XYZ file of C-alpha atoms in Angstrom:
417
model
C -22.732 24.795 -3.981
C -19.632 22.775 -3.255
C -18.207 23.065 -6.764
C -19.119 25.300 -9.696
C -17.900 24.310 -13.159
C -17.888 27.106 -15.714
C -18.047 25.856 -19.299
C -19.816 22.737 -20.566
C -17.429 21.597 -23.273
C -15.491 18.330 -23.255
C -13.543 19.293 -20.120
C -16.426 20.836 -18.191
C -18.767 17.907 -18.768
C -16.296 15.406 -17.321
C -15.365 17.750 -14.476
C -19.014 18.070 -13.440
C -19.674 14.332 -13.724
C -16.621 13.301 -11.702
C -17.234 15.929 -9.019
C -20.906 14.984 -8.652
C -20.064 11.283 -8.547
C -17.788 12.204 -5.654
C -20.867 13.103 -3.663
C -20.584 16.874 -3.989
C -23.214 19.432 -4.941
C -22.191 20.647 -8.387
C -23.447 23.347 -10.758
C -22.402 23.235 -14.428
C -22.810 26.562 -16.238
C -22.797 26.701 -20.061
C -23.218 29.695 -22.373
C -24.719 27.683 -25.253
C -27.946 25.685 -25.378
C -26.139 22.344 -25.450
C -23.151 20.619 -23.929
C -20.032 19.713 -25.863
C -18.573 23.048 -26.940
C -16.253 22.478 -29.870
C -17.358 18.823 -29.993
C -20.954 19.833 -30.796
C -21.622 23.544 -31.280
C -18.447 23.937 -33.335
C -19.077 20.764 -35.319
C -15.835 18.917 -34.546
C -17.403 15.486 -34.794
C -14.391 13.326 -33.924
C -12.674 12.572 -30.621
C -8.905 12.494 -31.097
C -6.335 11.533 -28.497
C -7.705 8.195 -27.293
C -4.971 6.316 -29.166
C -1.290 6.884 -29.842
C -0.653 7.482 -33.562
C 2.189 5.002 -34.051
C 1.381 2.044 -31.814
C -2.390 2.571 -31.825
C -2.378 2.034 -28.058
C -5.379 3.339 -26.134
C -4.148 5.735 -23.447
C -7.376 7.385 -22.225
C -10.048 5.616 -20.187
C -12.374 6.734 -17.408
C -15.374 8.952 -18.138
C -14.164 9.856 -21.665
C -14.137 6.176 -22.628
C -17.588 5.730 -21.055
C -18.910 8.517 -23.283
C -17.320 6.980 -26.374
C -18.826 3.621 -25.453
C -22.303 5.054 -25.060
C -22.084 6.631 -28.513
C -20.901 3.368 -30.051
C -23.648 1.405 -28.273
C -26.200 3.811 -29.790
C -24.770 3.112 -33.291
C -23.831 6.787 -33.428
C -20.034 6.461 -33.629
C -17.259 4.530 -35.350
C -13.472 4.462 -35.255
C -11.696 6.075 -38.179
C -8.071 6.350 -39.259
C -7.051 10.005 -39.264
C -6.146 11.623 -42.584
C -2.884 13.013 -41.223
C -1.885 9.993 -39.168
C -2.704 11.608 -35.816
C -4.099 8.335 -34.546
C -7.432 6.593 -34.738
C -10.298 8.994 -34.125
C -13.814 8.239 -32.929
C -16.271 9.957 -35.259
C -19.765 10.419 -33.861
C -23.143 11.946 -34.589
C -23.049 15.461 -33.125
C -26.730 15.492 -32.169
C -26.389 12.216 -30.290
C -23.364 13.489 -28.360
C -25.433 16.422 -27.108
C -27.919 13.956 -25.641
C -25.292 11.557 -24.255
C -23.469 14.403 -22.503
C -26.707 15.748 -21.013
C -27.838 12.372 -19.783
C -24.455 11.661 -18.198
C -24.338 15.019 -16.402
C -27.877 14.775 -15.080
C -27.458 11.123 -14.068
C -24.416 12.117 -11.995
C -26.583 14.455 -9.935
C -24.990 17.683 -11.144
C -27.236 20.673 -11.793
C -27.151 22.119 -15.314
C -27.675 25.741 -16.355
C -27.699 26.775 -20.031
C -27.649 30.179 -21.756
C -25.592 31.693 -18.959
C -22.272 33.533 -18.881
C -19.940 34.173 -15.969
C -19.656 37.932 -16.340
C -17.705 38.827 -13.207
C -15.545 37.057 -10.632
C -15.243 38.251 -7.037
C -11.977 37.548 -5.221
C -10.788 38.158 -1.678
C -7.372 37.254 -0.275
C -6.581 34.799 -3.051
C -9.946 33.044 -2.954
C -12.847 33.330 -5.362
C -15.839 34.252 -3.212
C -18.456 34.326 -5.940
C -19.171 34.426 -9.651
C -21.726 36.765 -11.159
C -23.819 34.934 -13.734
C -25.639 36.737 -16.535
C -28.689 35.339 -18.327
C -32.287 36.234 -19.219
C -33.138 36.700 -15.543
C -30.412 39.296 -15.159
C -27.436 38.988 -12.825
C -27.173 36.321 -10.135
C -24.207 35.595 -7.889
C -23.318 31.997 -7.051
C -20.672 30.901 -4.614
C -18.842 27.640 -4.029
C -15.840 26.231 -2.230
C -14.031 25.273 -5.445
C -14.369 26.556 -9.003
C -13.321 24.841 -12.219
C -12.640 26.982 -15.273
C -13.496 24.919 -18.345
C -14.385 27.900 -20.537
C -11.604 27.164 -23.014
C -10.620 30.830 -23.000
C -9.656 30.841 -19.319
C -12.280 33.503 -18.612
C -12.621 32.743 -14.907
C -8.892 32.520 -14.312
C -8.310 35.822 -16.084
C -11.106 37.621 -14.241
C -9.919 36.283 -10.908
C -6.463 37.775 -11.389
C -4.612 34.544 -12.168
C -1.675 35.186 -14.517
C -2.005 34.021 -18.098
C -0.507 34.470 -21.539
C -1.913 34.403 -25.029
C 1.081 33.533 -27.146
C 4.786 32.954 -26.658
C 5.255 32.979 -30.451
C 4.310 35.469 -33.128
C 0.675 34.436 -33.362
C -2.218 32.451 -31.987
C -3.464 29.420 -33.861
C -6.021 30.102 -36.561
C -9.783 29.647 -36.276
C -11.938 27.334 -38.402
C -15.586 27.191 -39.388
C -16.598 23.551 -39.724
C -19.173 22.723 -42.395
C -21.244 19.714 -43.401
C -22.327 18.700 -46.916
C -24.951 16.137 -47.959
C -25.649 14.073 -51.088
C -21.944 13.338 -51.500
C -20.935 10.291 -53.504
C -18.421 9.256 -50.859
C -17.209 6.222 -52.822
C -16.137 8.477 -55.701
C -14.828 11.190 -53.389
C -12.607 8.719 -51.522
C -10.758 7.980 -54.765
C -9.271 11.470 -54.483
C -6.490 11.037 -51.944
C -5.630 13.746 -49.460
C -2.447 14.416 -51.421
C -4.435 14.829 -54.643
C -6.983 17.030 -52.866
C -4.206 19.322 -51.625
C -2.769 19.475 -55.145
C -6.186 20.466 -56.500
C -6.430 23.235 -53.905
C -3.032 24.601 -54.906
C -4.012 24.430 -58.565
C -7.312 26.188 -57.846
C -5.498 29.026 -56.089
C -2.978 29.378 -58.914
C -5.786 29.570 -61.459
C -7.080 32.741 -59.843
C -10.627 31.364 -59.880
C -10.632 30.488 -56.172
C -9.287 31.945 -52.926
C -8.522 29.072 -50.544
C -6.496 30.235 -47.503
C -5.700 26.674 -46.425
C -4.447 24.220 -49.029
C -4.369 21.009 -46.995
C -7.770 20.899 -45.348
C -9.686 17.642 -45.178
C -13.120 16.042 -45.145
C -14.388 12.758 -43.752
C -17.482 10.593 -43.691
C -19.956 10.741 -40.802
C -22.358 8.168 -39.312
C -24.991 9.511 -41.736
C -24.817 8.173 -45.331
C -23.837 10.748 -47.926
C -23.053 13.386 -45.282
C -19.480 14.581 -44.795
C -17.775 16.960 -42.401
C -15.134 19.347 -43.743
C -12.375 21.132 -41.835
C -10.875 23.457 -44.440
C -11.546 27.043 -43.408
C -8.662 29.062 -41.949
C -9.197 32.478 -40.341
C -5.888 33.798 -39.052
C -4.669 36.684 -36.950
C -7.655 36.743 -34.602
C -7.697 37.114 -30.823
C -10.948 35.308 -30.049
C -11.218 37.016 -26.646
C -11.957 40.240 -28.563
C -15.702 40.036 -29.369
C -15.438 42.509 -32.250
C -12.628 40.530 -33.882
C -14.502 37.299 -33.218
C -17.607 38.696 -34.914
C -15.635 39.516 -38.052
C -14.080 36.040 -37.907
C -17.551 34.461 -37.941
C -18.397 36.458 -41.073
C -15.108 35.533 -42.735
C -15.530 31.858 -41.803
C -18.900 31.629 -43.522
C -17.514 33.463 -46.548
C -14.653 30.988 -46.834
C -17.108 28.107 -46.420
C -18.971 29.188 -49.552
C -15.690 29.278 -51.466
C -14.625 25.809 -50.319
C -18.064 24.390 -51.127
C -17.813 25.856 -54.634
C -14.328 24.361 -55.010
C -15.462 20.900 -53.928
C -18.483 20.911 -56.239
C -16.547 22.147 -59.258
C -13.208 20.420 -58.816
C -13.552 17.212 -56.787
C -15.207 14.000 -57.959
C -18.141 12.881 -55.837
C -19.196 16.381 -54.836
C -20.937 17.379 -58.082
C -24.467 16.951 -56.685
C -23.613 17.728 -53.070
C -24.915 20.722 -51.135
C -24.153 22.567 -47.928
C -26.414 21.510 -45.061
C -24.900 23.518 -42.248
C -22.012 25.331 -40.661
C -20.947 25.183 -37.036
C -23.020 27.202 -34.551
C -19.922 29.281 -33.957
C -16.400 29.353 -35.318
C -13.892 26.941 -33.815
C -11.195 28.470 -31.616
C -7.975 26.559 -31.007
C -6.034 28.900 -28.754
C -6.572 32.043 -26.685
C -5.515 32.417 -23.059
C -3.269 29.837 -21.446
C -2.888 30.124 -17.691
C 0.494 30.320 -16.005
C 0.247 27.468 -13.560
C 2.404 25.661 -11.046
C 4.044 23.923 -14.007
C 4.193 24.963 -17.648
C 4.047 22.022 -20.056
C 6.526 22.561 -22.897
C 6.813 21.312 -26.450
C 10.009 19.569 -25.364
C 8.001 17.672 -22.714
C 5.577 16.633 -25.433
C 8.060 15.560 -28.082
C 10.284 13.688 -25.621
C 7.309 11.850 -24.107
C 8.023 12.969 -20.544
C 6.239 11.384 -17.594
C 5.482 13.209 -14.333
C 4.912 12.019 -10.783
C 1.713 14.070 -10.706
C 0.550 13.028 -14.173
C -3.242 12.985 -14.392
C -3.718 12.242 -18.101
C -1.813 10.661 -20.969
C -1.476 12.256 -24.401
C 0.060 10.901 -27.581
C -1.355 13.492 -29.975
C 1.233 15.247 -32.110
C 1.791 18.982 -32.028
C -0.788 20.234 -34.543
C -0.033 23.912 -35.022
C -2.456 25.741 -37.311
C -0.573 28.916 -38.168
C -1.489 31.593 -40.673
C 0.158 29.879 -43.649
C -1.433 27.454 -46.055
C -0.011 24.388 -44.263
C -0.056 22.960 -40.709
C 2.999 22.166 -38.554
C 3.090 18.577 -37.244
C 5.580 17.247 -34.675
C 5.201 13.726 -33.272
C 5.832 12.347 -29.792
C 8.948 10.169 -29.570
C 9.917 7.431 -27.103
C 6.881 5.224 -26.335
C 4.518 7.628 -28.031
C 2.863 9.480 -25.157
C 3.538 11.926 -22.327
C 1.837 12.964 -19.099
C -0.139 16.130 -18.464
C 0.830 17.044 -14.880
C -1.746 18.096 -12.295
C 0.296 21.262 -11.686
C -0.593 22.438 -15.212
C -4.236 22.681 -14.065
C -3.423 24.801 -11.002
C -3.287 28.569 -11.632
C -0.914 30.745 -9.678
C -2.258 33.261 -7.113
C -5.819 31.878 -6.847
C -6.237 29.125 -4.278
C -9.643 27.585 -4.988
C -9.562 27.466 -8.774
C -8.623 24.719 -11.224
C -8.634 24.844 -15.019
C -9.274 22.052 -17.486
C -9.082 22.007 -21.259
C -7.161 24.050 -23.782
C -6.475 26.891 -21.311
C -4.080 24.689 -19.302
C -0.608 25.931 -18.398
C 1.388 25.102 -21.507
C 3.513 26.719 -24.170
C 2.052 27.425 -27.593
C 3.554 24.226 -29.013
C 2.569 21.989 -26.098
C -0.986 23.314 -26.105
C -1.206 22.444 -29.804
C -0.973 18.796 -28.708
C -2.722 18.740 -25.329
C -5.860 20.496 -26.613
C -7.205 17.292 -28.173
C -10.681 16.229 -27.071
C -9.798 13.015 -25.216
C -7.198 14.905 -23.193
C -9.586 17.779 -22.452
C -12.106 15.256 -21.121
C -9.386 13.535 -19.087
C -8.255 16.859 -17.620
C -11.861 17.575 -16.727
C -12.262 14.287 -14.877
C -9.010 14.932 -13.002
C -10.049 18.464 -12.050
C -13.397 17.228 -10.763
C -11.780 14.528 -8.640
C -9.126 16.965 -7.374
C -11.831 19.413 -6.316
C -13.534 16.664 -4.329
C -10.243 15.608 -2.702
C -9.421 19.215 -1.750
C -12.750 19.468 0.052
C -12.276 16.108 1.760
C -8.799 17.083 2.941
C -9.791 20.701 3.643
C -6.760 21.985 1.727
C -6.175 24.380 -1.153
C -6.310 22.808 -4.594
C -2.562 23.274 -5.027
C -1.976 21.220 -1.856
C -4.040 18.195 -2.884
C -2.209 14.907 -2.401
C -1.361 13.937 -5.963
C -0.719 10.392 -4.812
C -4.279 10.133 -3.546
C -5.564 11.916 -6.655
C -3.829 9.449 -8.980
C -5.047 6.526 -6.883
C -8.609 7.843 -7.063
C -8.332 8.328 -10.838
C -7.001 4.799 -11.366
C -9.957 3.436 -9.389
C -12.158 5.159 -11.995
C -10.438 3.342 -14.896
C -8.242 6.308 -15.817
C -5.063 5.231 -17.616
C -1.903 6.821 -16.185
C-alpha cells in the first residue's frame, strides 16, 4: 500500500478519497460496519461548520461539499438553522450517508476494510513500518509509505510514540448518547422554544421527579416525518480511551436516554404519543487524545480568527465546550468570523510518516472544542490525503511537504482557503 488510513469517520473518508484520487493505492480501515463514525454510528445527523454563524458565509468546499450535495440530490438532506446559533447545519438521513460515503470511497479506487482494529503499531527510527490489524481472521500486518490517523482518539499516533495530551484543563468534554423518537407532533413541539424547553428541564429537576444531568439539550426534525433526533444526554468525567470506563458510560447513556424520553413524553407538548425508536450504536465522544504537533492551535487563535500561511481548512464554528455542568460554554469567532486550521496541526512530532485528521489534531482543549466540527474534520481529512500524496511525489517526510503546493492542490479541488 502507498497510504493506509486508519478510521473511517468524517476525516478518514475524505482522506481516503483524496489520496486515492491522487493515483495512490489506499487502504481505509474501519472498526465499525459502516463509514461515518460519529456522523452515522453515533447518530449525529447534522454537518456543522460549512457556514459561519454570523455572516452565513460558506467556508468549506471540496469533497465535504460534494458529499453534502449528493445527500441533497438524493432528497436525504436539508439545511437547518442551528438551535444555538452555531450556523446553518445540513441535516441528513443517517442511513443514506452510510451509502453515500461507501460509494464515494469505492468510486475513488480506495480499498475498504470493515470490522478491523489497528491493535499495534511498529516503529523504527521515527518511521512507522507496519500496523498490526485485528479482525475475525486474526492478526495481519499491513505496511505503507504514509499513514493517516483518523481514529478520533489518536490511537495510531499514541501507539507510534508521538506525544499527545488528553486535557490541559480540569476535565475532558462530556460524552452523549444520541437518540431518535418517532410519532412526534413536530408542529406542536416546535411551539416550545429552546428557552422554554430548558426552563422545563430545570423545573423537572427541581421537582425531584426527574434526574436530567444536562438542562439545555435540544432536539430537531429529520428528513423523516414525525422522527426527531435528540442530543440531551450528558455523561461526564469519562476517559473514553479506557474501555472499562467507556463501557460504564454506554450503560449510563442509555439510562439517561430513558429518563429524557420520559421527560419529553410527560412534560413537552407534541411528544405525548411519541416513542423511542433507537439510540446511537455507541456513545458519542467529543474529546480524548490530542496530538502535540508542529503547531498547537489555541483558543486565542480561534476567537481572534487567525489566518496561517499553511492553512488547509477554514473554520467559523464557535468554541462549544461540553463540561460536566448542566450548561455548555460557547465562545464565538470574532473578526470576519473564521480562522485557519494550519497544516502543522496535523503533523505529529517524532513520527515522520504519519498525519492525523479530525478531532485528535494538535489543539488546546478550547480550540479543539471548535475545530472538531464535522465539516472541518472532513476538510482536514481531504488535506491529509492530498499531503500524503504530495509527500510521496516529492519523496519527502510529511512535515517537509511544500505547503504552497499543498494549498495550490487543495484550491484546484474546490477547497476554500
